[in-house]
mmCIF file of C-alpha atoms in Angstrom:
data_model
loop_
_atom_site.group_PDB
_atom_site.id
_atom_site.type_symbol
_atom_site.label_atom_id
_atom_site.label_comp_id
_atom_site.label_asym_id
_atom_site.label_seq_id
_atom_site.Cartn_x
_atom_site.Cartn_y
_atom_site.Cartn_z
ATOM 1 C CA MET A 1 -3.845 22.170 -14.919
ATOM 2 C CA HIS A 2 -1.153 20.555 -12.842
ATOM 3 C CA SER A 3 0.061 17.081 -11.837
ATOM 4 C CA SER A 4 0.960 15.482 -8.534
ATOM 5 C CA ARG A 5 1.988 12.110 -7.110
ATOM 6 C CA LEU A 6 3.268 10.472 -3.954
ATOM 7 C CA CYS A 7 6.918 11.421 -3.666
ATOM 8 C CA ALA A 8 8.358 10.285 -0.370
ATOM 9 C CA LEU A 9 7.869 8.665 2.980
ATOM 10 C CA LEU A 10 9.687 10.650 5.669
ATOM 11 C CA ILE A 11 10.478 9.070 8.997
ATOM 12 C CA ASP A 12 10.703 11.900 11.530
ATOM 13 C CA CYS A 13 12.941 10.844 14.428
ATOM 14 C CA HIS A 14 13.135 12.775 17.685
ATOM 15 C CA VAL A 15 16.654 11.507 18.458
ATOM 16 C CA SER A 16 20.109 12.905 19.062
ATOM 17 C CA ASP A 17 21.853 10.606 16.530
ATOM 18 C CA VAL A 18 20.307 10.680 13.047
ATOM 19 C CA ASP A 19 22.924 8.216 11.752
ATOM 20 C CA GLN A 20 21.861 5.595 14.297
ATOM 21 C CA ALA A 21 18.212 6.167 13.348
ATOM 22 C CA ALA A 22 19.062 5.859 9.649
ATOM 23 C CA ARG A 23 20.960 2.605 10.261
ATOM 24 C CA PHE A 24 17.935 1.139 12.043
ATOM 25 C CA TRP A 25 15.511 2.085 9.256
ATOM 26 C CA ALA A 26 17.921 1.005 6.505
ATOM 27 C CA ASP A 27 18.224 -2.424 8.135
ATOM 28 C CA ALA A 28 14.497 -2.625 8.858
ATOM 29 C CA LEU A 29 13.544 -1.773 5.252
ATOM 30 C CA GLY A 30 16.380 -3.654 3.531
ATOM 31 C CA ARG A 31 17.784 -0.514 1.907
ATOM 32 C CA GLU A 32 21.245 1.008 2.027
ATOM 33 C CA ILE A 33 21.922 4.505 3.332
ATOM 34 C CA ASP A 34 22.691 6.625 0.256
ATOM 35 C CA SER A 35 25.566 8.747 1.590
ATOM 36 C CA ASP A 36 26.231 10.263 -1.852
ATOM 37 C CA HIS A 37 22.678 11.547 -2.361
ATOM 38 C CA PRO A 38 22.495 15.365 -2.205
ATOM 39 C CA GLY A 39 19.595 14.984 0.246
ATOM 40 C CA THR A 40 21.911 13.301 2.767
ATOM 41 C CA ARG A 41 23.118 16.289 4.760
ATOM 42 C CA GLY A 42 22.629 17.886 8.160
ATOM 43 C CA ASN A 43 19.608 16.310 9.838
ATOM 44 C CA TYR A 44 18.639 14.238 6.764
ATOM 45 C CA ARG A 45 19.665 10.766 5.578
ATOM 46 C CA MET A 46 18.415 9.283 2.303
ATOM 47 C CA LEU A 47 17.907 5.570 1.823
ATOM 48 C CA ALA A 48 18.624 4.040 -1.583
ATOM 49 C CA THR A 49 15.482 4.174 -3.714
ATOM 50 C CA PRO A 50 14.698 1.460 -6.250
ATOM 51 C CA PRO A 51 13.283 2.740 -9.559
ATOM 52 C CA ASP A 52 9.574 3.663 -9.464
ATOM 53 C CA GLU A 53 9.362 3.556 -5.657
ATOM 54 C CA PRO A 54 8.845 6.513 -3.332
ATOM 55 C CA ILE A 55 11.865 8.052 -1.635
ATOM 56 C CA VAL A 56 12.478 7.092 2.001
ATOM 57 C CA GLN A 57 14.189 9.792 4.017
ATOM 58 C CA ILE A 58 15.117 9.790 7.698
ATOM 59 C CA GLN A 59 15.131 13.192 9.376
ATOM 60 C CA ARG A 60 16.057 14.311 12.872
ATOM 61 C CA VAL A 61 13.314 16.549 14.264
ATOM 62 C CA GLU A 62 12.452 18.468 17.428
ATOM 63 C CA HIS A 63 8.780 17.410 17.457
ATOM 64 C CA GLU A 64 7.537 13.935 18.360
ATOM 65 C CA SER A 65 8.592 11.022 16.177
ATOM 66 C CA ARG A 66 6.127 10.245 13.398
ATOM 67 C CA VAL A 67 5.933 9.338 9.730
ATOM 68 C CA HIS A 68 4.682 11.691 7.044
ATOM 69 C CA ILE A 69 4.375 11.727 3.271
ATOM 70 C CA ASP A 70 5.434 14.266 0.679
ATOM 71 C CA ILE A 71 3.304 14.928 -2.387
ATOM 72 C CA GLU A 72 5.357 16.232 -5.317
ATOM 73 C CA THR A 73 3.857 18.533 -7.896
ATOM 74 C CA ASP A 74 4.728 20.732 -10.841
ATOM 75 C CA ASP A 75 2.615 23.560 -9.328
ATOM 76 C CA ILE A 76 2.769 23.912 -5.535
ATOM 77 C CA PRO A 77 0.166 26.723 -5.211
ATOM 78 C CA ALA A 78 -2.344 24.823 -7.390
ATOM 79 C CA GLU A 79 -1.830 21.592 -5.440
ATOM 80 C CA VAL A 80 -2.175 23.378 -2.091
ATOM 81 C CA ALA A 81 -5.428 24.968 -3.301
ATOM 82 C CA ARG A 82 -6.716 21.578 -4.495
ATOM 83 C CA LEU A 83 -5.939 19.990 -1.135
ATOM 84 C CA GLU A 84 -7.505 22.896 0.757
ATOM 85 C CA GLY A 85 -10.637 22.227 -1.298
ATOM 86 C CA LEU A 86 -10.577 18.686 0.083
ATOM 87 C CA GLY A 87 -10.462 20.001 3.652
ATOM 88 C CA ALA A 88 -6.721 20.192 4.397
ATOM 89 C CA HIS A 89 -5.218 23.387 5.774
ATOM 90 C CA VAL A 90 -1.824 25.055 5.578
ATOM 91 C CA VAL A 91 0.301 24.777 8.725
ATOM 92 C CA ASP A 92 3.425 26.521 7.411
ATOM 93 C CA ARG A 93 4.698 27.905 4.113
ATOM 94 C CA LEU A 94 8.433 27.410 3.803
ATOM 95 C CA GLU A 95 10.810 28.485 1.062
ATOM 96 C CA ARG A 96 10.608 25.260 -0.956
ATOM 97 C CA TRP A 97 7.551 23.421 0.391
ATOM 98 C CA VAL A 98 4.257 23.783 2.225
ATOM 99 C CA VAL A 99 3.376 21.860 5.398
ATOM 100 C CA MET A 100 -0.290 20.917 5.485
ATOM 101 C CA GLN A 101 -2.615 19.037 7.796
ATOM 102 C CA ALA A 102 -5.291 16.666 6.554
ATOM 103 C CA PRO A 103 -8.791 16.907 7.988
ATOM 104 C CA THR A 104 -7.965 13.569 9.648
ATOM 105 C CA GLY A 105 -5.064 15.153 11.585
ATOM 106 C CA GLN A 106 -1.979 13.895 9.733
ATOM 107 C CA ARG A 107 0.647 16.372 8.612
ATOM 108 C CA PHE A 108 2.173 16.116 5.148
ATOM 109 C CA CYS A 109 4.194 18.285 2.779
ATOM 110 C CA VAL A 110 3.622 19.533 -0.745
ATOM 111 C CA VAL A 111 6.992 19.769 -2.502
ATOM 112 C CA ARG A 112 8.385 20.588 -5.930
ATOM 113 C CA VAL A 113 9.192 17.636 -8.201
ATOM 114 C CA GLN A 114 11.884 15.474 -6.573
ATOM 115 C CA ARG A 115 11.871 12.095 -8.309
ATOM 116 C CA PRO A 116 12.965 11.352 -11.870
ATOM 117 C CA GLY A 117 10.391 10.492 -14.502
ATOM 118 C CA PHE A 118 7.761 13.001 -13.436
ATOM 119 C CA PRO A 119 4.888 13.000 -14.449
ATOM 120 C CA LYS A 120 4.928 9.198 -14.757
ATOM 121 C CA ASN A 121 2.320 7.777 -12.360
ATOM 122 C CA ALA A 122 1.129 11.303 -11.521
ATOM 123 C CA THR A 123 -2.484 12.389 -11.631
ATOM 124 C CA ARG A 124 -3.318 15.290 -13.946
ATOM 125 C CA TRP A 125 -5.701 17.737 -12.241
ATOM 126 C CA ASP A 126 -7.924 20.166 -14.186
#
């Protein structure tokens, strides 16, 4: 058995200036840029996250701009297997997460637990 839940909304920006992109999205969403968050580094900028809401992260990427979600889980291999059973497939296995593609074409990531309070609002899978 394992649990999983929606973790984050990632805004992938094919831009040269991730800070400018983060400022736009912070203003658009009414959130501050969280400069002190450990996830704000390199090509990543975290926006302040109100309690019980998914994380919003801006990331500079080399592929086309798009939005993707992260699903957090206490058992990455079990969650990947569950999602493969639903028709998704693995695109890439990285050190700390797995990139997958839904049968509908969208890419998403399966990540270890990121947000406090897990497993609150998570689904328990048998």
